[in-house]
Each structure stands twice: as structure tokens, then as C-alpha cells.
Amino acid sequence: MSTHVQSQPPFFRPSWMEVDLDAIAANLHQVRAGLGVVQLCAVVKADAYGLGAVEVARWLERQGVHRFAVVTLDEAVELRRAGIRGAILNMGAIGPQQAAVVLDHQLEQMVFQTPLVEALEAAAAARDVHAKIHFKIDTGMSRYGVPWRDAVEAARQFSRFPHLDVLGAMTHFPMSDGLDKSFALLQIHRFKSIRAALRQQGVEIPLWHMCNSGAVLDLPQAHLDMVRVGLMLYGYYPSGDVRRPHDLQPAARVVTRVTALRTIQRGDTVGYGRRFLAEQEERIAVLPIGYADGYDRKLRNIGEVLIQGKRATLAGGLCMDACFVRVTHLPDIAIGDAVTLMGCDGAEEISPHDIARKIDSVSYEVLARWGRRLPRVYRCGGEVVTVRNELADRETVC
Ligand SMILES: Cc1ncc(COP(=O)(O)O)c(C=O)c1O
């Protein structure tokens, strides 16, 4: 990936996120190769973890992905309106009054509460169509789902509704990417026991699915009929404890440009709260990106960036729209130089994990928090193919 957006991009602020579509395709093909006949559902919730749900889903659909997962109806409708034709599974909870939206947009809906199931049945019956549902079983996350002890009976009931297709049965791991897999193994046992009991009673559900990235890597016995993969498609392993069979390519890079350079003297301070005190003459670069863009304030004085392929450390606290970097050791820096906050520059990389470690967070949060003020610049074959600038409310195809 080159350092610069070559032609004048359709945005003015010199801070943006680059998304490497080739990397996403390469990650998809590697993950898929390890799955055999198991289906893959691409998790593109939360704007594809910040990379841009519409652009990512469109690209994945071109790569042959047929099912996408989101967690709100608005996310699902956004994809439909953008022309996504594949199946869209809303994994989030909705109220019975929203049943019609599921049918209007031919969505698949996660269900576990009877009022919603009844509302979907009534809405589907009124239109003389079938609503597609995925029955959620809580095997230990205590978030959504029928508790596993009651799941067989609930699945039997839900499968009797004439206008509902129980297309899937799903559960979720709270800890598939840790070293200790004992709880995950218990969950697999619970889920498979429910499947066996239902089969014995003649209740066939076509798609049993429970795996996220961590489980795809480490728990092949849980792949079942389908897996739901997010983070790995974007080029990151979910933790340092999982197997690493793939050469995942980081797909996101957050870039800004030096907007001011100043030399400060011993005793001078930098930024709000005067958190950096110069003990000698220092060179400070000002970057036009701050905590309102998703760059965490806890990175003060410890965050790192890449300039000219070399590391530099944040100086002082972050502002809402700017931050400071100590560049005393990089004498050739000039205004306008590209600075990588997350991603690769030359041989160096600052991964979402690196940032997460410093702010006591996880890579998921680091990725998903990059804000809408950062235009998304999509590259394919080294060329910019699309730019999304939400502030200008437009999409420009270059
Ligand atoms: C229910 C569910 N399934 C699958 C995933 C995908 O997880 P990952 O990004 O680790 O692949 C998520 C993400 O958190 C999720 O909430």
C-alpha cells in the first residue's frame, strides 16, 4: 500500500482511513480454504468494524460471499439499500413491532423471545410469505438466547409456526480465543446435545452455527454448518493465544499528515494539561487528528506513530482534533508528511492490538472506534477505487 492518496481526494482534512480491498479478499480466501464445505457468514456489523459495511459487503459479495451478519435493522437496511443481494442475518434483538421490517427487506432475524416469533408469524401469514429465523440459544454468554436448558422445547415450539422457516440455530462464545478452552468445550457440548435431541425428535434445522474468528481457528469441531467471521477478514487475529495458520493482511490503515512543526525549549510544555514537559530542546509535530476521531486519550505520552517508516511517540495529551508527536530524532520531517497511526509503513506496523494493549482495550474496539470524520479510501490493485466521505454525504467513484 503506498503512503499517499495520489489524486486530490474528495475530502479536505488530511486524515483518513485506507482500506485495502485486496487484503480483505486474500484474508477471505485463506479463511475459506480452511473451512472446506462449511459456509461462511461475513460479520459486517458496526460498519464492518469501522472499515465501511457497504463497501466491504459489496466487495465480499463480488468474492462470492452469500451471507452477511449485522446487529441492527438499520445496518441491515443500509446494506439492502446499497444493493446487497445476499442473505442478511440480523443477529441483534428487535421488538415485535419491527417484524414487518424483517419481511420488507427479506432479512433473516435472530429470535429467542416468543412475542417476536409470534409477530413474525403474524406478519408473514398476512403476506402469505415465510419469515426466516435463526433460533438463538444461550449456552453461556448470558446475552441473547433461550437458556440452553430450555432450548429443545423452545425450538420445537418455534418450528411449528407455519409461516416461519427456522433456518438456523446459533449460539456465541464469550471466550473462544483464550488459552483455556474448557468453557468453550462445555458450550459446544451443550449446543451439540440440543442439536442431537432435536434431530431425534424430527426437528431439522439446516444451519447450526456458533464460531467466531477464535473458534474458527482453534475449535474445528465447532465449525458445524456455518461460521460467522469478522475480525479475521479484516486481517487480524482475535488474540495472541490462537493458532495462526494464515498470513492475514491488515486491511485498515489510519493516516494523517503533519500540519505544524515547532521547536520547543527546555521547560516548555505541550498541549492541554501540560502533560509533556521538555527537558531539552525538542521538535514537535502537530497532527490533525484527536480523540473525537477515535484516537484514545489514554495514549498520551505512550502512543506511537510511524513517520517515514520510523517510530515516534506522542508528546502530551490528545486534543479533540489534534495530537502531538516528538520528532526530535527525525530531522527530515516536513509539513505534509504522511503519518501512520494504525497500520503498516515500510517494515514497521502499529496494529490494533498494539494500540489496544496500551489503553487496556481490545483490537475490536480500537478498529470500531475510528470515527465518521475520517473518510474511508478504498484501494484495489494499488489504485483508489472508492472514497466514502460521510460528512459530504456522498460516495465518489474515482
Ligand atoms: C454473535 C457474533 N458472532 C460472530 C462475531 C464475529 O466475531 P469475530 O470478529 O471474532 O470473528 C461476533 C462479533 O463480535 C458476534 O457478536
Short mmCIF file of C-alpha atoms and ligand atoms in Angstrom, two decimals:
data_model
loop_
_atom_site.label_atom_id
_atom_site.label_comp_id
_atom_site.label_asym_id
_atom_site.label_seq_id
_atom_site.Cartn_x
_atom_site.Cartn_y
_atom_site.Cartn_z
CA MET A 1 0.00 0.00 0.00
CA SER A 2 1.54 3.34 -0.93
CA THR A 3 1.84 6.18 1.53
CA HIS A 4 -0.09 8.82 -0.38
CA VAL A 5 -3.51 9.20 -1.87
CA GLN A 6 -2.26 10.21 -5.31
CA SER A 7 -5.03 12.31 -6.84
CA GLN A 8 -6.82 15.02 -4.83
CA PRO A 9 -9.31 13.01 -2.79
CA PRO A 10 -12.89 14.28 -2.28
CA PHE A 11 -12.22 15.48 1.23
CA PHE A 12 -10.27 18.33 2.68
CA ARG A 13 -8.98 17.25 6.04
CA PRO A 14 -5.67 15.41 5.75
CA SER A 15 -6.71 12.48 7.98
CA TRP A 16 -8.32 9.35 6.62
CA MET A 17 -8.56 5.57 6.80
CA GLU A 18 -7.26 3.49 3.91
CA VAL A 19 -8.93 0.15 3.36
CA ASP A 20 -7.09 -2.43 1.29
CA LEU A 21 -9.73 -4.47 -0.53
CA ASP A 22 -7.12 -6.88 -1.87
CA ALA A 23 -6.13 -7.67 1.71
CA ILE A 24 -9.74 -8.44 2.60
CA ALA A 25 -10.01 -10.76 -0.43
CA ALA A 26 -6.77 -12.50 0.47
CA ASN A 27 -7.92 -12.99 4.07
CA LEU A 28 -11.28 -14.31 2.92
CA HIS A 29 -9.69 -16.84 0.59
CA GLN A 30 -7.35 -18.11 3.28
CA VAL A 31 -10.09 -18.44 5.88
CA ARG A 32 -12.36 -20.15 3.38
CA ALA A 33 -9.68 -22.59 2.34
CA GLY A 34 -9.58 -23.83 5.91
CA LEU A 35 -13.32 -24.38 6.08
CA GLY A 36 -14.00 -26.96 3.38
CA VAL A 37 -17.75 -27.19 2.82
CA VAL A 38 -18.63 -25.16 5.91
CA GLN A 39 -20.45 -21.93 4.93
CA LEU A 40 -19.04 -18.53 5.82
CA CYS A 41 -21.16 -15.66 7.05
CA ALA A 42 -19.24 -12.37 6.92
CA VAL A 43 -19.78 -10.25 10.02
CA VAL A 44 -20.03 -6.65 8.83
CA LYS A 45 -21.73 -5.17 11.88
CA ALA A 46 -20.60 -1.83 13.29
CA ASP A 47 -19.79 -0.56 9.80
CA ALA A 48 -17.64 -3.62 9.16
CA TYR A 49 -15.68 -2.91 12.35
CA GLY A 50 -15.12 0.62 11.11
CA LEU A 51 -13.92 -0.27 7.61
CA GLY A 52 -17.26 0.53 5.95
CA ALA A 53 -20.07 -2.02 5.81
CA VAL A 54 -21.43 -1.14 2.38
CA GLU A 55 -18.11 -1.09 0.60
CA VAL A 56 -16.83 -4.18 2.39
CA ALA A 57 -20.04 -6.16 1.84
CA ARG A 58 -20.16 -5.20 -1.83
CA TRP A 59 -16.58 -6.33 -2.23
CA LEU A 60 -17.15 -9.57 -0.33
CA GLU A 61 -20.25 -10.29 -2.40
CA ARG A 62 -18.09 -9.98 -5.50
CA GLN A 63 -15.74 -12.52 -3.90
CA GLY A 64 -18.63 -14.96 -3.57
CA VAL A 65 -19.84 -14.34 0.00
CA HIS A 66 -23.58 -15.04 0.21
CA ARG A 67 -24.47 -14.15 3.80
CA PHE A 68 -23.70 -11.14 5.96
CA ALA A 69 -24.33 -10.54 9.64
CA VAL A 70 -25.21 -7.26 11.33
CA VAL A 71 -26.72 -6.40 14.72
CA THR A 72 -29.32 -3.76 13.99
CA LEU A 73 -32.12 -3.44 11.49
CA ASP A 74 -30.69 -0.11 10.39
CA GLU A 75 -27.42 -1.81 9.49
CA ALA A 76 -29.33 -4.47 7.58
CA VAL A 77 -31.44 -1.93 5.69
CA GLU A 78 -28.33 0.07 4.87
CA LEU A 79 -26.88 -2.98 3.14
CA ARG A 80 -30.10 -3.76 1.26
CA ARG A 81 -30.43 -0.17 0.08
CA ALA A 82 -26.84 -0.35 -1.12
CA GLY A 83 -27.80 -3.29 -3.32
CA ILE A 84 -26.52 -6.23 -1.31
CA ARG A 85 -28.47 -9.21 -2.62
CA GLY A 86 -27.10 -11.94 -0.37
CA ALA A 87 -28.73 -13.11 2.84
CA ILE A 88 -28.53 -10.60 5.68
CA LEU A 89 -28.78 -12.00 9.19
CA ASN A 90 -29.65 -9.53 11.90
CA MET A 91 -28.03 -11.02 15.00
CA GLY A 92 -29.36 -8.22 17.21
CA ALA A 93 -32.54 -8.27 19.28
CA ILE A 94 -35.56 -6.44 17.89
CA GLY A 95 -39.06 -5.79 19.20
CA PRO A 96 -42.24 -7.46 17.89
CA GLN A 97 -43.37 -4.15 16.39
CA GLN A 98 -40.41 -4.37 13.99
CA ALA A 99 -41.39 -7.69 12.46
CA ALA A 100 -42.57 -6.06 9.23
CA VAL A 101 -39.11 -4.58 8.58
CA VAL A 102 -37.64 -8.07 8.51
CA LEU A 103 -40.06 -9.05 5.76
CA ASP A 104 -39.88 -5.74 3.89
CA HIS A 105 -36.17 -6.25 3.34
CA GLN A 106 -36.06 -10.05 3.18
CA LEU A 107 -33.84 -10.31 6.22
CA GLU A 108 -33.02 -13.26 8.43
CA GLN A 109 -33.69 -12.49 12.07
CA MET A 110 -32.19 -13.89 15.26
CA VAL A 111 -35.03 -14.81 17.63
CA PHE A 112 -35.47 -16.14 21.13
CA GLN A 113 -38.44 -14.30 22.63
CA THR A 114 -41.93 -15.60 21.92
CA PRO A 115 -43.58 -12.19 21.27
CA LEU A 116 -41.21 -11.54 18.36
CA VAL A 117 -41.67 -15.05 17.00
CA GLU A 118 -45.46 -14.62 17.12
CA ALA A 119 -45.23 -11.19 15.48
CA LEU A 120 -43.06 -12.57 12.67
CA GLU A 121 -45.53 -15.41 12.16
CA ALA A 122 -48.48 -12.98 12.01
CA ALA A 123 -46.70 -10.59 9.65
CA ALA A 124 -45.60 -13.42 7.36
CA ALA A 125 -49.06 -15.01 7.38
CA ALA A 126 -50.65 -11.69 6.45
CA ARG A 127 -48.40 -11.50 3.38
CA ASP A 128 -48.56 -15.21 2.69
CA VAL A 129 -44.77 -15.49 2.83
CA HIS A 130 -42.29 -17.19 5.16
CA ALA A 131 -40.04 -15.35 7.62
CA LYS A 132 -36.53 -16.74 8.03
CA ILE A 133 -35.34 -17.01 11.60
CA HIS A 134 -32.20 -18.15 13.40
CA PHE A 135 -33.02 -19.56 16.81
CA LYS A 136 -30.57 -18.24 19.39
CA ILE A 137 -29.52 -20.48 22.24
CA ASP A 138 -27.69 -19.11 25.25
CA THR A 139 -25.05 -21.70 26.05
CA GLY A 140 -23.13 -19.47 28.43
CA MET A 141 -22.80 -15.89 27.23
CA SER A 142 -25.91 -14.73 29.15
CA ARG A 143 -26.63 -12.14 26.48
CA TYR A 144 -29.29 -13.22 23.99
CA GLY A 145 -30.89 -16.61 23.52
CA VAL A 146 -33.13 -19.17 25.13
CA PRO A 147 -31.22 -20.68 28.08
CA TRP A 148 -29.71 -23.95 26.88
CA ARG A 149 -31.74 -25.97 29.40
CA ASP A 150 -34.99 -24.80 27.76
CA ALA A 151 -33.78 -24.75 24.18
CA VAL A 152 -35.13 -28.08 22.92
CA GLU A 153 -38.67 -27.27 23.93
CA ALA A 154 -38.48 -23.70 22.56
CA ALA A 155 -37.08 -24.88 19.23
CA ARG A 156 -39.87 -27.43 18.94
CA GLN A 157 -42.44 -24.71 19.53
CA PHE A 158 -40.89 -22.25 17.10
CA SER A 159 -40.63 -24.88 14.38
CA ARG A 160 -44.41 -25.45 14.50
CA PHE A 161 -45.29 -21.97 13.22
CA PRO A 162 -46.47 -22.44 9.62
CA HIS A 163 -45.03 -19.19 8.23
CA LEU A 164 -41.62 -19.38 9.88
CA ASP A 165 -38.57 -21.09 8.39
CA VAL A 166 -36.22 -21.97 11.23
CA LEU A 167 -33.21 -21.68 9.01
CA GLY A 168 -30.57 -21.60 11.70
CA ALA A 169 -29.74 -22.33 15.30
CA MET A 170 -26.97 -20.24 16.78
CA THR A 171 -25.01 -19.55 19.92
CA HIS A 172 -21.95 -17.48 20.77
CA PHE A 173 -18.67 -17.95 22.64
CA PRO A 174 -17.67 -15.44 25.29
CA MET A 175 -14.11 -16.83 25.27
CA SER A 176 -13.06 -18.78 22.21
CA ASP A 177 -9.72 -17.02 21.74
CA GLY A 178 -8.16 -17.67 25.15
CA LEU A 179 -5.77 -20.45 26.04
CA ASP A 180 -8.26 -22.12 28.37
CA LYS A 181 -10.88 -23.70 26.16
CA SER A 182 -12.74 -25.57 28.89
CA PHE A 183 -15.82 -23.35 28.90
CA ALA A 184 -15.93 -23.24 25.10
CA LEU A 185 -15.83 -27.04 25.06
CA LEU A 186 -18.74 -27.14 27.51
CA GLN A 187 -20.69 -24.79 25.26
CA ILE A 188 -20.01 -27.00 22.24
CA HIS A 189 -21.24 -29.98 24.20
CA ARG A 190 -24.43 -28.17 25.20
CA PHE A 191 -25.10 -26.95 21.66
CA LYS A 192 -24.48 -30.31 20.04
CA SER A 193 -26.64 -32.08 22.63
CA ILE A 194 -29.53 -29.78 21.76
CA ARG A 195 -28.98 -30.49 18.07
CA ALA A 196 -28.98 -34.24 18.72
CA ALA A 197 -32.13 -34.09 20.84
CA LEU A 198 -33.97 -32.08 18.21
CA ARG A 199 -32.88 -34.40 15.43
CA GLN A 200 -34.11 -37.33 17.43
CA GLN A 201 -37.48 -35.65 17.68
CA GLY A 202 -37.56 -34.98 13.95
CA VAL A 203 -36.85 -31.24 14.16
CA GLU A 204 -34.31 -30.47 11.42
CA ILE A 205 -32.67 -27.03 11.38
CA PRO A 206 -30.40 -26.61 8.34
CA LEU A 207 -27.73 -24.22 9.67
CA TRP A 208 -26.14 -24.77 13.06
CA HIS A 209 -23.56 -22.09 13.77
CA MET A 210 -21.51 -20.94 16.73
CA CYS A 211 -17.99 -19.97 15.62
CA ASN A 212 -16.43 -16.54 15.59
CA SER A 213 -12.81 -15.98 14.50
CA GLY A 214 -11.26 -17.51 17.61
CA ALA A 215 -13.34 -20.66 17.34
CA VAL A 216 -12.76 -20.94 13.60
CA LEU A 217 -9.06 -21.10 14.36
CA ASP A 218 -8.97 -23.24 17.46
CA LEU A 219 -12.17 -25.26 17.62
CA PRO A 220 -12.69 -27.01 14.27
CA GLN A 221 -15.11 -29.45 15.91
CA ALA A 222 -17.45 -26.44 16.33
CA HIS A 223 -17.50 -25.34 12.69
CA LEU A 224 -20.74 -27.27 12.11
CA ASP A 225 -22.69 -25.91 9.09
CA MET A 226 -21.60 -22.29 9.10
CA VAL A 227 -19.16 -19.92 10.82
CA ARG A 228 -19.56 -16.20 11.45
CA VAL A 229 -16.27 -14.43 10.77
CA GLY A 230 -15.48 -10.77 11.26
CA LEU A 231 -12.07 -9.79 12.57
CA MET A 232 -10.02 -12.25 10.53
CA LEU A 233 -11.49 -10.94 7.28
CA TYR A 234 -10.10 -7.54 8.21
CA GLY A 235 -6.67 -9.01 8.73
CA TYR A 236 -6.31 -9.51 12.46
CA TYR A 237 -6.16 -12.50 14.77
CA PRO A 238 -8.53 -12.15 17.73
CA SER A 239 -5.82 -12.64 20.34
CA GLY A 240 -2.23 -13.65 20.84
CA ASP A 241 -3.30 -17.06 22.11
CA VAL A 242 -4.91 -18.53 18.99
CA ARG A 243 -3.34 -20.66 16.26
CA ARG A 244 -2.01 -18.58 13.38
CA PRO A 245 -2.31 -20.72 10.28
CA HIS A 246 -2.93 -17.83 7.89
CA ASP A 247 -0.86 -14.99 6.57
CA LEU A 248 -3.51 -12.39 7.39
CA GLN A 249 -3.09 -9.00 5.74
CA PRO A 250 -4.09 -5.99 7.86
CA ALA A 251 -6.72 -4.20 5.77
CA ALA A 252 -7.02 -0.87 7.58
CA ARG A 253 -4.57 1.95 7.87
CA VAL A 254 -5.23 5.28 9.56
CA VAL A 255 -3.18 8.07 8.11
CA THR A 256 -2.79 11.77 8.73
CA ARG A 257 -0.31 14.45 7.71
CA VAL A 258 1.94 16.74 9.73
CA THR A 259 0.21 20.12 9.84
CA ALA A 260 2.63 22.08 12.01
CA LEU A 261 6.18 21.70 13.28
CA ARG A 262 7.62 23.55 16.22
CA THR A 263 10.80 23.63 18.16
CA ILE A 264 10.29 23.97 21.91
CA GLN A 265 12.83 24.72 24.59
CA ARG A 266 13.67 23.10 27.90
CA GLY A 267 10.85 23.92 30.35
CA ASP A 268 8.17 24.34 27.66
CA THR A 269 5.07 22.15 27.84
CA VAL A 270 2.83 20.63 25.20
CA GLY A 271 -0.96 20.52 24.95
CA TYR A 272 -3.88 20.52 27.40
CA GLY A 273 -2.96 19.66 30.95
CA ARG A 274 0.70 20.38 30.10
CA ARG A 275 1.37 16.64 30.14
CA PHE A 276 4.68 16.83 28.27
CA LEU A 277 7.50 18.88 29.76
CA ALA A 278 10.57 19.39 27.58
CA GLU A 279 13.81 18.56 29.39
CA GLN A 280 15.82 19.73 26.39
CA GLU A 281 15.17 21.35 23.06
CA GLU A 282 12.59 19.22 21.25
CA ARG A 283 10.97 19.11 17.83
CA ILE A 284 7.22 18.54 17.98
CA ALA A 285 4.95 17.66 15.05
CA VAL A 286 1.27 18.55 15.30
CA LEU A 287 -1.13 16.01 13.78
CA PRO A 288 -4.71 16.97 12.86
CA ILE A 289 -6.44 14.01 14.46
CA GLY A 290 -7.65 13.56 18.01
CA TYR A 291 -9.89 11.72 20.42
CA ALA A 292 -13.06 12.75 18.58
CA ASP A 293 -11.78 10.59 15.74
CA GLY A 294 -11.42 7.52 17.93
CA TYR A 295 -7.78 8.00 18.89
CA ASP A 296 -7.85 7.27 22.61
CA ARG A 297 -6.82 9.89 25.18
CA LYS A 298 -5.11 7.19 27.22
CA LEU A 299 -2.41 7.15 24.55
CA ARG A 300 -0.97 10.38 25.91
CA ASN A 301 2.81 10.21 26.08
CA ILE A 302 2.80 6.48 25.18
CA GLY A 303 1.08 6.15 21.80
CA GLU A 304 3.32 5.60 18.80
CA VAL A 305 3.03 6.58 15.14
CA LEU A 306 5.08 5.82 12.04
CA ILE A 307 6.70 8.60 10.06
CA GLN A 308 8.98 7.83 7.14
CA GLY A 309 8.85 4.21 8.29
CA LYS A 310 10.17 5.09 11.75
CA ARG A 311 8.51 5.19 15.16
CA ALA A 312 7.74 8.39 17.03
CA THR A 313 5.98 8.78 20.37
CA LEU A 314 3.06 11.02 21.28
CA ALA A 315 4.02 14.03 23.36
CA GLY A 316 1.48 15.16 25.93
CA GLY A 317 -2.27 14.69 25.93
CA LEU A 318 -4.54 14.39 22.93
CA CYS A 319 -6.91 17.17 21.94
CA MET A 320 -10.31 16.56 20.43
CA ASP A 321 -8.99 17.24 16.93
CA ALA A 322 -5.21 17.15 17.20
CA CYS A 323 -2.29 15.48 18.90
CA PHE A 324 1.46 15.95 19.17
CA VAL A 325 4.42 13.75 18.34
CA ARG A 326 8.00 14.09 19.45
CA VAL A 327 10.12 14.04 16.27
CA THR A 328 13.42 15.34 17.61
CA HIS A 329 15.14 12.20 16.29
CA LEU A 330 13.69 12.67 12.78
CA PRO A 331 15.28 15.86 11.44
CA ASP A 332 13.97 15.50 7.87
CA ILE A 333 10.30 15.70 8.74
CA ALA A 334 8.31 18.30 6.84
CA ILE A 335 4.80 19.69 6.94
CA GLY A 336 2.61 17.46 4.81
CA ASP A 337 4.48 14.23 5.57
CA ALA A 338 2.23 11.22 5.94
CA VAL A 339 1.93 9.75 9.44
CA THR A 340 0.51 6.30 10.13
CA LEU A 341 -1.42 5.97 13.40
CA MET A 342 -2.52 2.40 12.79
CA GLY A 343 -1.26 0.09 10.09
CA CYS A 344 1.96 -0.51 8.19
CA ASP A 345 4.62 1.86 6.94
CA GLY A 346 7.58 0.10 5.38
CA ALA A 347 8.70 -2.74 7.60
CA GLU A 348 7.04 -1.29 10.69
CA GLU A 349 3.48 -1.89 11.85
CA ILE A 350 1.27 -0.48 14.56
CA SER A 351 -1.54 -2.98 14.87
CA PRO A 352 -4.91 -2.50 16.57
CA HIS A 353 -3.56 -4.96 19.17
CA ASP A 354 -0.57 -2.68 19.87
CA ILE A 355 -2.91 0.25 20.48
CA ALA A 356 -5.35 -1.90 22.48
CA ARG A 357 -2.60 -3.10 24.82
CA LYS A 358 -1.72 0.49 25.69
CA ILE A 359 -5.26 1.55 26.53
CA ASP A 360 -6.43 -1.67 28.21
CA SER A 361 -8.79 -2.46 25.38
CA VAL A 362 -9.22 -4.96 22.56
CA SER A 363 -8.46 -4.70 18.86
CA TYR A 364 -12.20 -4.82 18.09
CA GLU A 365 -12.79 -1.60 20.00
CA VAL A 366 -9.75 0.14 18.52
CA LEU A 367 -10.95 -0.65 14.99
CA ALA A 368 -14.62 0.11 15.52
CA ARG A 369 -13.99 3.48 17.13
CA TRP A 370 -12.39 5.28 14.18
CA GLY A 371 -14.98 7.94 13.55
CA ARG A 372 -17.04 9.24 10.69
CA ARG A 373 -14.88 12.34 10.30
CA LEU A 374 -12.23 10.10 8.75
CA PRO A 375 -13.07 9.44 5.10
CA ARG A 376 -12.59 5.83 4.03
CA VAL A 377 -10.34 5.46 1.00
CA TYR A 378 -10.64 2.07 -0.70
CA ARG A 379 -7.76 0.65 -2.66
CA CYS A 380 -7.71 -2.25 -5.04
CA GLY A 381 -4.73 -3.25 -7.13
CA GLY A 382 -2.88 -0.28 -5.65
CA GLU A 383 -5.45 2.18 -7.07
CA VAL A 384 -8.01 4.22 -5.17
CA VAL A 385 -11.33 2.81 -6.34
CA THR A 386 -13.83 4.43 -3.97
CA VAL A 387 -13.84 7.13 -1.36
CA ARG A 388 -16.55 7.44 1.26
CA ASN A 389 -16.78 10.78 2.99
CA GLU A 390 -19.78 10.62 5.30
CA LEU A 391 -19.59 14.29 6.11
CA ALA A 392 -20.13 15.20 2.50
CA ASP A 393 -22.85 12.52 2.39
CA ARG A 394 -21.64 11.19 -0.88
CA GLU A 395 -19.73 8.40 -2.39
CA THR A 396 -17.32 9.22 -5.14
CA VAL A 397 -16.06 6.62 -7.51
CA CYS A 398 -12.64 7.70 -8.69
C1 LIG B 1 -22.74 -13.09 17.56
C2 LIG B 1 -21.43 -12.86 16.89
N1 LIG B 1 -20.97 -13.76 16.00
C3 LIG B 1 -19.79 -13.59 15.37
C4 LIG B 1 -18.99 -12.49 15.61
C5 LIG B 1 -17.69 -12.35 14.87
O1 LIG B 1 -16.60 -12.38 15.72
P1 LIG B 1 -15.11 -12.22 15.17
O2 LIG B 1 -14.98 -10.82 14.73
O3 LIG B 1 -14.25 -12.57 16.32
O4 LIG B 1 -14.96 -13.17 14.02
C6 LIG B 1 -19.42 -11.54 16.54
C7 LIG B 1 -18.55 -10.40 16.85
O5 LIG B 1 -18.38 -9.97 17.94
C8 LIG B 1 -20.67 -11.71 17.19
O6 LIG B 1 -21.13 -10.83 18.08
#
